[in-house]
Short mmCIF file of C-alpha atoms in Angstrom, two decimals:
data_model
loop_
_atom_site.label_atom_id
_atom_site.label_comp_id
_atom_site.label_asym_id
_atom_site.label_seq_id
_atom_site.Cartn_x
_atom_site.Cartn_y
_atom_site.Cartn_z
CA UNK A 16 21.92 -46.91 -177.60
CA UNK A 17 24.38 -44.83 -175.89
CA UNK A 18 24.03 -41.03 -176.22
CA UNK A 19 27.00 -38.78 -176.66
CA UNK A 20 28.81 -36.84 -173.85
CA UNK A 21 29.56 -33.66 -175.46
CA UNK A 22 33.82 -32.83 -175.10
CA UNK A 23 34.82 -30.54 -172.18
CA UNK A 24 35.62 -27.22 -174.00
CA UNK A 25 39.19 -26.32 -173.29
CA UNK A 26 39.85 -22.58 -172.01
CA UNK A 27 39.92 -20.11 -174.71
CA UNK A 28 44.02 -19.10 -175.86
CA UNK A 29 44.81 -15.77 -174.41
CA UNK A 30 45.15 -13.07 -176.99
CA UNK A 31 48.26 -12.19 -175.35
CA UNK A 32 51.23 -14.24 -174.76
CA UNK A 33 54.49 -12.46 -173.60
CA UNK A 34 55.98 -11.82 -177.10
CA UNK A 35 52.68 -10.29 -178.20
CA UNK A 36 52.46 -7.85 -174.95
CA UNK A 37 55.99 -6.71 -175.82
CA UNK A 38 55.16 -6.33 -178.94
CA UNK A 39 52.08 -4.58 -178.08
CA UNK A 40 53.81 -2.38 -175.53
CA UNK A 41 56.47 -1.43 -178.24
CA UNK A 42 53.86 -0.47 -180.90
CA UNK A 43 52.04 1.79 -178.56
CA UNK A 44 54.88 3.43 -177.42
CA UNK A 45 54.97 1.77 -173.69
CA UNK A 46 58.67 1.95 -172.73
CA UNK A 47 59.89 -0.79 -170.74
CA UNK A 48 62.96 -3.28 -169.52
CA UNK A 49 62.47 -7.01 -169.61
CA UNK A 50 65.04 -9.23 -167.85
CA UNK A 51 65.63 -12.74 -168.07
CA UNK A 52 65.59 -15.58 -165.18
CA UNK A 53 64.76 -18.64 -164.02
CA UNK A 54 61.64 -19.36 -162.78
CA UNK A 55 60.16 -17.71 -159.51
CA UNK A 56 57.11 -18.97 -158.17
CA UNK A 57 56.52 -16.76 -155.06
CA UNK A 58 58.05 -13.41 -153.42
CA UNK A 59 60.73 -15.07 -151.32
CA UNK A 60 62.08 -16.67 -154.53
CA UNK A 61 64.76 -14.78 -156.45
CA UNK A 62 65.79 -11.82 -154.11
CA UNK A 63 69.10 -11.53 -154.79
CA UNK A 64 67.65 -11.76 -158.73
CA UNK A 65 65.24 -8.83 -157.78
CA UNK A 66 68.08 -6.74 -155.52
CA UNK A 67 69.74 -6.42 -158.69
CA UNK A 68 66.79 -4.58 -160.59
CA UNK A 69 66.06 -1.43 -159.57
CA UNK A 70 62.38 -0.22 -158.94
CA UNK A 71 59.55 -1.55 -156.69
CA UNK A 72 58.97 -5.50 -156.94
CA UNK A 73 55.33 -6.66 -157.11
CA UNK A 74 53.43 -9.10 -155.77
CA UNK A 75 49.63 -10.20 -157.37
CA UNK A 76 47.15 -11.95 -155.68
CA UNK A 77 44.33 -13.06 -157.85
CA UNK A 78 41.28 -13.82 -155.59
CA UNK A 79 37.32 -14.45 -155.90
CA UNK A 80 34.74 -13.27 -153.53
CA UNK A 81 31.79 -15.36 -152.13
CA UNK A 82 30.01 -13.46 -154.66
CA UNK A 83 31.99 -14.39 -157.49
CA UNK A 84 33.38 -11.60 -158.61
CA UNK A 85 36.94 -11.70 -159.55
CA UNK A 86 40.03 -9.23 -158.29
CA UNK A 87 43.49 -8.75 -158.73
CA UNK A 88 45.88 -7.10 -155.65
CA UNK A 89 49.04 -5.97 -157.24
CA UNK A 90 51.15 -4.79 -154.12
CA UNK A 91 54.65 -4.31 -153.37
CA UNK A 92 56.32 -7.13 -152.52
CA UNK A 93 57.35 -6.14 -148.41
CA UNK A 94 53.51 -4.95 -148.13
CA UNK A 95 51.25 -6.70 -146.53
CA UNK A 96 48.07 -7.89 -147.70
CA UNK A 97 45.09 -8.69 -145.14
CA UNK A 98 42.32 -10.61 -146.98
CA UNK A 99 40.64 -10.49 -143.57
CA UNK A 100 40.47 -6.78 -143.58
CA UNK A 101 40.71 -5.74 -147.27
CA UNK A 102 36.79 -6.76 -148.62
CA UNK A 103 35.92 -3.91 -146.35
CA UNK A 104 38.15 -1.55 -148.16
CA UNK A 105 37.69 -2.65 -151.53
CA UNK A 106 33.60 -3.52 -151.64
CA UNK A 107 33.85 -7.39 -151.83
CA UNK A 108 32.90 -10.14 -150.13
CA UNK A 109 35.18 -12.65 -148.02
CA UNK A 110 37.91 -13.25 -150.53
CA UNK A 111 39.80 -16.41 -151.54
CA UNK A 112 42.38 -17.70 -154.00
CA UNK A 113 40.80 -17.91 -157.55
CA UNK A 114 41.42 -21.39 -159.25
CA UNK A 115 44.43 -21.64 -162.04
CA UNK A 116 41.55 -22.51 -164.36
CA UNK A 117 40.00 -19.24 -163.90
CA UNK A 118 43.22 -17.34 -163.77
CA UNK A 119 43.92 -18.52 -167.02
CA UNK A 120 40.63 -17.67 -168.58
CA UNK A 121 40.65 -14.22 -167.32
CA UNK A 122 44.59 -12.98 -167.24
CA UNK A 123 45.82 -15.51 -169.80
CA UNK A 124 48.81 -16.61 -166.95
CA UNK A 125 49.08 -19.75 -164.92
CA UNK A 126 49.72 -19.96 -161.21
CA UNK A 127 53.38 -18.35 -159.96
CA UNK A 128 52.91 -15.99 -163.10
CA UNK A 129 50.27 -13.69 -161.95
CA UNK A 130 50.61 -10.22 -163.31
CA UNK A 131 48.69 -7.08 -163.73
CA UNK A 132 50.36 -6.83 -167.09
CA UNK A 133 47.92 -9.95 -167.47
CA UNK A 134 44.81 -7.25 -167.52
CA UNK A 135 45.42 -6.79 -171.15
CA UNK A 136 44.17 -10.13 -171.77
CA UNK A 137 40.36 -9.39 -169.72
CA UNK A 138 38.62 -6.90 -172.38
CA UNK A 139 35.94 -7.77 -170.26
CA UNK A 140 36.49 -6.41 -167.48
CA UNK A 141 35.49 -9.61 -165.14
CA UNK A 142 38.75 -8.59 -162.87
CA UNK A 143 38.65 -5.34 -160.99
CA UNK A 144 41.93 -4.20 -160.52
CA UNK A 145 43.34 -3.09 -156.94
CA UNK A 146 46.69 -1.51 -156.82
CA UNK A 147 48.78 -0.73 -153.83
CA UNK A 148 49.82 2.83 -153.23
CA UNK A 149 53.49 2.16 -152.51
CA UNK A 150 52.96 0.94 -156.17
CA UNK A 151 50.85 4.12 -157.35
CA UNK A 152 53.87 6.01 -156.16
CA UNK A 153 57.03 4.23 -157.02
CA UNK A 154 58.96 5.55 -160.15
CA UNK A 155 59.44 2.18 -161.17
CA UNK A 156 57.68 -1.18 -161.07
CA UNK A 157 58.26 -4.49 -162.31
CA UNK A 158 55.44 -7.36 -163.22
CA UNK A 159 56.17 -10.50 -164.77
CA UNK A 160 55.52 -9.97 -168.59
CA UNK A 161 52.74 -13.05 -168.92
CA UNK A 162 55.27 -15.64 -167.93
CA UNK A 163 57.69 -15.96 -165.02
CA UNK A 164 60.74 -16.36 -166.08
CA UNK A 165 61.50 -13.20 -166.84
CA UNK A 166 60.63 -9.59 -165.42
CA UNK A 167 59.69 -6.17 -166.67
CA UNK A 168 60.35 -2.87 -165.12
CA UNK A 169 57.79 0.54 -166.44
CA UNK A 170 58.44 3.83 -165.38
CA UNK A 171 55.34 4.86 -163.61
CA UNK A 172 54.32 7.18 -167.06
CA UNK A 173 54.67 3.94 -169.24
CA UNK A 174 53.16 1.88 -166.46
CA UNK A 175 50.00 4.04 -166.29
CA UNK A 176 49.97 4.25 -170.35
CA UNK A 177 49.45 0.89 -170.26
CA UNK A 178 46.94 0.88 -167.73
CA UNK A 179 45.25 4.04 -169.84
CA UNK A 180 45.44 1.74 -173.01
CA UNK A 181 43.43 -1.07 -171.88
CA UNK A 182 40.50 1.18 -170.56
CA UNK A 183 41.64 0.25 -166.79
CA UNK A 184 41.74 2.37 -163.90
CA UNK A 185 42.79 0.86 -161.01
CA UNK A 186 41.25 1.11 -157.34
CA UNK A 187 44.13 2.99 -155.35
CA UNK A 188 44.07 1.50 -151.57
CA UNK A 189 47.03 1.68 -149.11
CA UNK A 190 47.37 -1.84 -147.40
CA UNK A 191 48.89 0.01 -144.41
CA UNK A 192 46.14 2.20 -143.61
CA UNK A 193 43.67 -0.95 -144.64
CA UNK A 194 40.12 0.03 -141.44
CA UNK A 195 39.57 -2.75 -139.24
#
């Protein structure tokens, strides 16, 4: 007799897909500009796309700490990140790249879509949220809306709405002043 190996379980659906956050955003009164394009994977892709879009272009980084808790860096795209000298700053442990897997579960975005529009999609709170100053003081930024192919510019008002509306506050840290 041969017992049965239970199924994996697939990752729960996100509650939030792209149409439903700009939906969402639209209901609660979170002004913003989404604009179509191919695909972009990584910060050096579509620059002449991005040149075109006024506003302060982001990149995420969704990392894990030796401790397992989860974070997500949204910083400008021309700032630098140190992982080497950021766990100081921020009160983790040595950081890495979190698996696509767990991106998925948390933010509700695969890998090349990272986001911290993706936050609305951790009522949790399992990812703490770290947010580059340049960022914190740009009129406008732009995040991917949940999907890559397309990006959306906030005022910094409607950006920190949405922030407000999700019950997130994010950890302020300037990556050029980062202690060593």
């Amino acid at each position: 007799m041969t017992e049965d190996k239970p199924l994996p379980v697939p990752a729960p659906r996100p509650a939030y897909d792209r149409d439903r956050l700009l939906a969402w955003m639209a209901e609660n009164g979170v002004g913003q500009t989404t604009h179509e394009h191919p695909a972009v994977f990584r910060v050096d892709e579509g620059l002449e796309l991005k040149a075109a879009m006024p506003g302060a272009h982001t990149k995420n980084l969704f990392l894990k700490d030796r401790k397992g808790r989860l974070w997500l860096i949204s910083a400008r795209q021309d700032t630098v990140v140190d992982l080497k000298r950021a766990p100081k700053t921020i009160g983790s442990d040595k950081l890495s790249f979190g698996n696509e897997a767990l991106l998925y579960e948390t933010l509700g975005v695969r890998g090349g879509s990272v986001t911290a529009l993706g936050l609305i999609n951790d009522p949790d709170r399992r990812v703490t949220f770290v947010l580059d100053k340049a960022l914190w003081d740009a009129d406008i930024v732009n995040f991917h809306p949940l999907t890559n192919t397309a990006t959306t510019a906030l005022a910094q008002a409607d950006f920190r709405r949405f922030l407000e509306l999700i019950g997130r506050e994010p950890m302020v840290v300037d990556f050029g002043k980062l202690e060593t």
